[in-house]
PDB file of C-alpha atoms in Angstrom:
ATOM      1  CA  UNK Y 260       8.995  12.586   0.918  1.00 89.00           C
ATOM      2  CA  UNK Y 261       5.697  10.882  -0.218  1.00 97.00           C
ATOM      3  CA  UNK Y 262       4.057   7.825   1.276  1.00 98.00           C
ATOM      4  CA  UNK Y 263       5.228   4.697  -0.943  1.00 98.00           C
ATOM      5  CA  UNK Y 264       2.444   2.497  -2.088  1.00 98.00           C
ATOM      6  CA  UNK Y 265       3.406  -0.897  -3.287  1.00 98.00           C
ATOM      7  CA  UNK Y 266       0.771  -3.122  -5.519  1.00 98.00           C
ATOM      8  CA  UNK Y 267       1.222  -6.419  -7.390  1.00 97.00           C
ATOM      9  CA  UNK Y 268       1.154  -5.442 -10.997  1.00 94.00           C
ATOM     10  CA  UNK Y 269      -1.706  -7.571 -12.935  1.00 94.00           C
ATOM     11  CA  UNK Y 270      -1.410 -10.230 -15.385  1.00 95.00           C
ATOM     12  CA  UNK Y 271       1.060 -12.474 -13.318  1.00 94.00           C
ATOM     13  CA  UNK Y 272       1.669 -16.052 -13.672  1.00 93.00           C
ATOM     14  CA  UNK Y 273       1.728 -18.283 -10.362  1.00 92.00           C
ATOM     15  CA  UNK Y 274       2.576 -22.062 -10.615  1.00 90.00           C
ATOM     16  CA  UNK Y 275       1.410 -22.093 -14.200  1.00 91.00           C
ATOM     17  CA  UNK Y 276      -1.734 -20.423 -13.885  1.00 93.00           C
ATOM     18  CA  UNK Y 277      -2.585 -16.919 -15.065  1.00 93.00           C
ATOM     19  CA  UNK Y 278      -2.529 -14.512 -16.033  1.00 96.00           C
ATOM     20  CA  UNK Y 279      -3.652 -13.526 -12.752  1.00 96.00           C
ATOM     21  CA  UNK Y 280      -4.547 -10.344 -10.806  1.00 96.00           C
ATOM     22  CA  UNK Y 281      -3.946  -9.734  -6.853  1.00 96.00           C
ATOM     23  CA  UNK Y 282      -7.486  -9.847  -4.999  1.00 96.00           C
ATOM     24  CA  UNK Y 283      -5.696  -7.645  -2.363  1.00 97.00           C
ATOM     25  CA  UNK Y 284      -4.289  -4.840  -4.692  1.00 97.00           C
ATOM     26  CA  UNK Y 285      -7.238  -4.679  -6.724  1.00 97.00           C
ATOM     27  CA  UNK Y 286      -9.448  -2.836  -3.904  1.00 97.00           C
ATOM     28  CA  UNK Y 287      -6.650  -0.275  -3.269  1.00 98.00           C
ATOM     29  CA  UNK Y 288      -6.613   0.201  -7.205  1.00 97.00           C
ATOM     30  CA  UNK Y 289     -10.140   0.987  -6.974  1.00 97.00           C
ATOM     31  CA  UNK Y 290      -9.781   3.678  -4.546  1.00 98.00           C
ATOM     32  CA  UNK Y 291      -6.867   4.980  -6.990  1.00 98.00           C
ATOM     33  CA  UNK Y 292      -9.270   5.131  -9.697  1.00 97.00           C
ATOM     34  CA  UNK Y 293     -12.213   6.734  -7.759  1.00 97.00           C
ATOM     35  CA  UNK Y 294      -9.802   9.259  -6.463  1.00 98.00           C
ATOM     36  CA  UNK Y 295      -7.028   9.926  -9.444  1.00 98.00           C
ATOM     37  CA  UNK Y 296      -5.670  12.807  -7.344  1.00 97.00           C
ATOM     38  CA  UNK Y 297      -3.917  10.255  -4.899  1.00 98.00           C
ATOM     39  CA  UNK Y 298      -1.740   9.220  -7.856  1.00 98.00           C
ATOM     40  CA  UNK Y 299       0.128  12.799  -7.369  1.00 98.00           C
ATOM     41  CA  UNK Y 300      -0.098  12.488  -3.638  1.00 98.00           C
ATOM     42  CA  UNK Y 301       1.349   9.221  -3.068  1.00 98.00           C
ATOM     43  CA  UNK Y 302       4.328   7.449  -5.001  1.00 98.00           C
ATOM     44  CA  UNK Y 303       2.932   4.313  -6.485  1.00 98.00           C
ATOM     45  CA  UNK Y 304       5.214   1.217  -7.404  1.00 98.00           C
ATOM     46  CA  UNK Y 305       3.904  -1.983  -9.063  1.00 98.00           C
ATOM     47  CA  UNK Y 306       6.092  -4.901  -8.364  1.00 97.00           C
ATOM     48  CA  UNK Y 307       6.539  -8.086 -10.026  1.00 95.00           C
ATOM     49  CA  UNK Y 308       5.085 -11.633  -8.508  1.00 95.00           C
ATOM     50  CA  UNK Y 309       8.508 -13.539  -7.958  1.00 94.00           C
ATOM     51  CA  UNK Y 310      10.361 -12.846  -4.737  1.00 95.00           C
ATOM     52  CA  UNK Y 311      12.534 -11.516  -3.586  1.00 97.00           C
ATOM     53  CA  UNK Y 312      10.678  -8.176  -3.933  1.00 97.00           C
ATOM     54  CA  UNK Y 313      13.837  -5.894  -3.452  1.00 97.00           C
ATOM     55  CA  UNK Y 314      12.421  -2.672  -2.663  1.00 97.00           C
ATOM     56  CA  UNK Y 315      10.362  -4.097   0.213  1.00 98.00           C
ATOM     57  CA  UNK Y 316      13.207  -6.199   1.538  1.00 98.00           C
ATOM     58  CA  UNK Y 317      15.237  -3.048   1.398  1.00 97.00           C
ATOM     59  CA  UNK Y 318      12.518  -0.824   3.308  1.00 98.00           C
ATOM     60  CA  UNK Y 319      11.088  -3.615   5.655  1.00 98.00           C
ATOM     61  CA  UNK Y 320      13.058  -6.798   5.503  1.00 97.00           C
ATOM     62  CA  UNK Y 321      12.745 -10.486   4.121  1.00 96.00           C
ATOM     63  CA  UNK Y 322       9.545 -11.137   6.298  1.00 96.00           C
ATOM     64  CA  UNK Y 323       7.594  -8.107   4.660  1.00 96.00           C
ATOM     65  CA  UNK Y 324       7.007  -9.213   1.014  1.00 96.00           C
ATOM     66  CA  UNK Y 325       3.378  -9.617   0.787  1.00 96.00           C
ATOM     67  CA  UNK Y 326       1.302  -7.074  -1.200  1.00 98.00           C
ATOM     68  CA  UNK Y 327      -0.206  -4.520  -1.056  1.00 98.00           C
ATOM     69  CA  UNK Y 328       1.873  -2.359   1.435  1.00 98.00           C
ATOM     70  CA  UNK Y 329       2.139   1.336   2.101  1.00 98.00           C
ATOM     71  CA  UNK Y 330       5.033   2.538   3.791  1.00 98.00           C
ATOM     72  CA  UNK Y 331       4.373   6.045   5.646  1.00 98.00           C
ATOM     73  CA  UNK Y 332       6.499   9.325   4.666  1.00 97.00           C
ATOM     74  CA  UNK Y 333       9.057  10.039   7.319  1.00 95.00           C
ATOM     75  CA  UNK Y 334       7.575  11.992  10.319  1.00 92.00           C
ATOM     76  CA  UNK Y 335       3.987  11.374   8.731  1.00 95.00           C
ATOM     77  CA  UNK Y 336       1.366  12.390  11.174  1.00 95.00           C
ATOM     78  CA  UNK Y 337      -1.718  10.029  11.098  1.00 97.00           C
ATOM     79  CA  UNK Y 338      -5.140  12.138  11.039  1.00 96.00           C
ATOM     80  CA  UNK Y 339      -6.679   8.872  12.510  1.00 95.00           C
ATOM     81  CA  UNK Y 340      -5.179   8.136  15.538  1.00 91.00           C
ATOM     82  CA  UNK Y 341      -6.912   4.858  15.733  1.00 93.00           C
ATOM     83  CA  UNK Y 342      -5.026   3.292  12.901  1.00 95.00           C
ATOM     84  CA  UNK Y 343      -2.279   1.463  14.148  1.00 96.00           C
ATOM     85  CA  UNK Y 344       0.667   0.859  11.716  1.00 98.00           C
ATOM     86  CA  UNK Y 345       3.433  -1.777  11.900  1.00 98.00           C
ATOM     87  CA  UNK Y 346       7.238  -0.850  12.095  1.00 98.00           C
ATOM     88  CA  UNK Y 347      10.100  -2.686  10.707  1.00 98.00           C
ATOM     89  CA  UNK Y 348      13.552  -1.216   9.996  1.00 97.00           C
ATOM     90  CA  UNK Y 349      12.506   2.137  11.191  1.00 97.00           C
ATOM     91  CA  UNK Y 350       9.665   2.337   8.809  1.00 98.00           C
ATOM     92  CA  UNK Y 351       6.159   2.672   9.532  1.00 98.00           C
ATOM     93  CA  UNK Y 352       3.588   0.724   7.203  1.00 98.00           C
ATOM     94  CA  UNK Y 353       0.362  -0.764   6.627  1.00 98.00           C
ATOM     95  CA  UNK Y 354       0.247  -4.321   5.025  1.00 98.00           C
ATOM     96  CA  UNK Y 355      -3.378  -4.978   4.366  1.00 96.00           C
ATOM     97  CA  UNK Y 356      -5.747  -3.602   1.840  1.00 97.00           C
ATOM     98  CA  UNK Y 357      -8.271  -2.619   4.233  1.00 96.00           C
ATOM     99  CA  UNK Y 358      -6.021  -0.481   6.626  1.00 97.00           C
ATOM    100  CA  UNK Y 359      -4.278   1.044   3.452  1.00 98.00           C
ATOM    101  CA  UNK Y 360      -7.828   1.922   1.953  1.00 98.00           C
ATOM    102  CA  UNK Y 361      -8.995   3.728   5.347  1.00 97.00           C
ATOM    103  CA  UNK Y 362      -5.646   5.481   5.495  1.00 98.00           C
ATOM    104  CA  UNK Y 363      -5.897   6.906   2.085  1.00 98.00           C
ATOM    105  CA  UNK Y 364      -9.445   7.910   2.851  1.00 97.00           C
ATOM    106  CA  UNK Y 365      -8.794   9.629   6.312  1.00 97.00           C
ATOM    107  CA  UNK Y 366      -5.239  11.076   5.352  1.00 97.00           C
ATOM    108  CA  UNK Y 367      -6.220  12.568   2.242  1.00 97.00           C
ATOM    109  CA  UNK Y 368      -9.597  13.891   3.200  1.00 97.00           C
ATOM    110  CA  UNK Y 369     -11.539  11.182   0.986  1.00 97.00           C
ATOM    111  CA  UNK Y 370     -14.883   9.426   1.472  1.00 95.00           C
ATOM    112  CA  UNK Y 371     -14.626   6.493   3.622  1.00 91.00           C
ATOM    113  CA  UNK Y 372     -15.606   2.916   2.266  1.00 88.00           C
ATOM    114  CA  UNK Y 373     -19.205   1.591   3.373  1.00 86.00           C
ATOM    115  CA  UNK Y 374     -17.904  -1.767   4.857  1.00 66.00           C
TER     116      UNK Y 374
END
């Protein structure tokens, strides 16, 4: 099984405003653009704006529907032991774009961001 990355698809409408894109999903999308080999290494899912977001509810529970989210493959060993994933329903995950980008860089031997 591969890591599962969930992003908010671009062009959504929220409260009558839009089309919009997610300012947290966009930096992760940028990493995917810089390093297209990630698209073969990670399963990427684009979700719609309205909730419930069923794949996340099923994997993590109702309280974890914000995007982006990266759910780690079963038995994944982290190359950077300082990263602290969260756990819900027996799944380890990252739910913020900064941790997701850091994980992708370290886990897949890519350059780090210059933050």
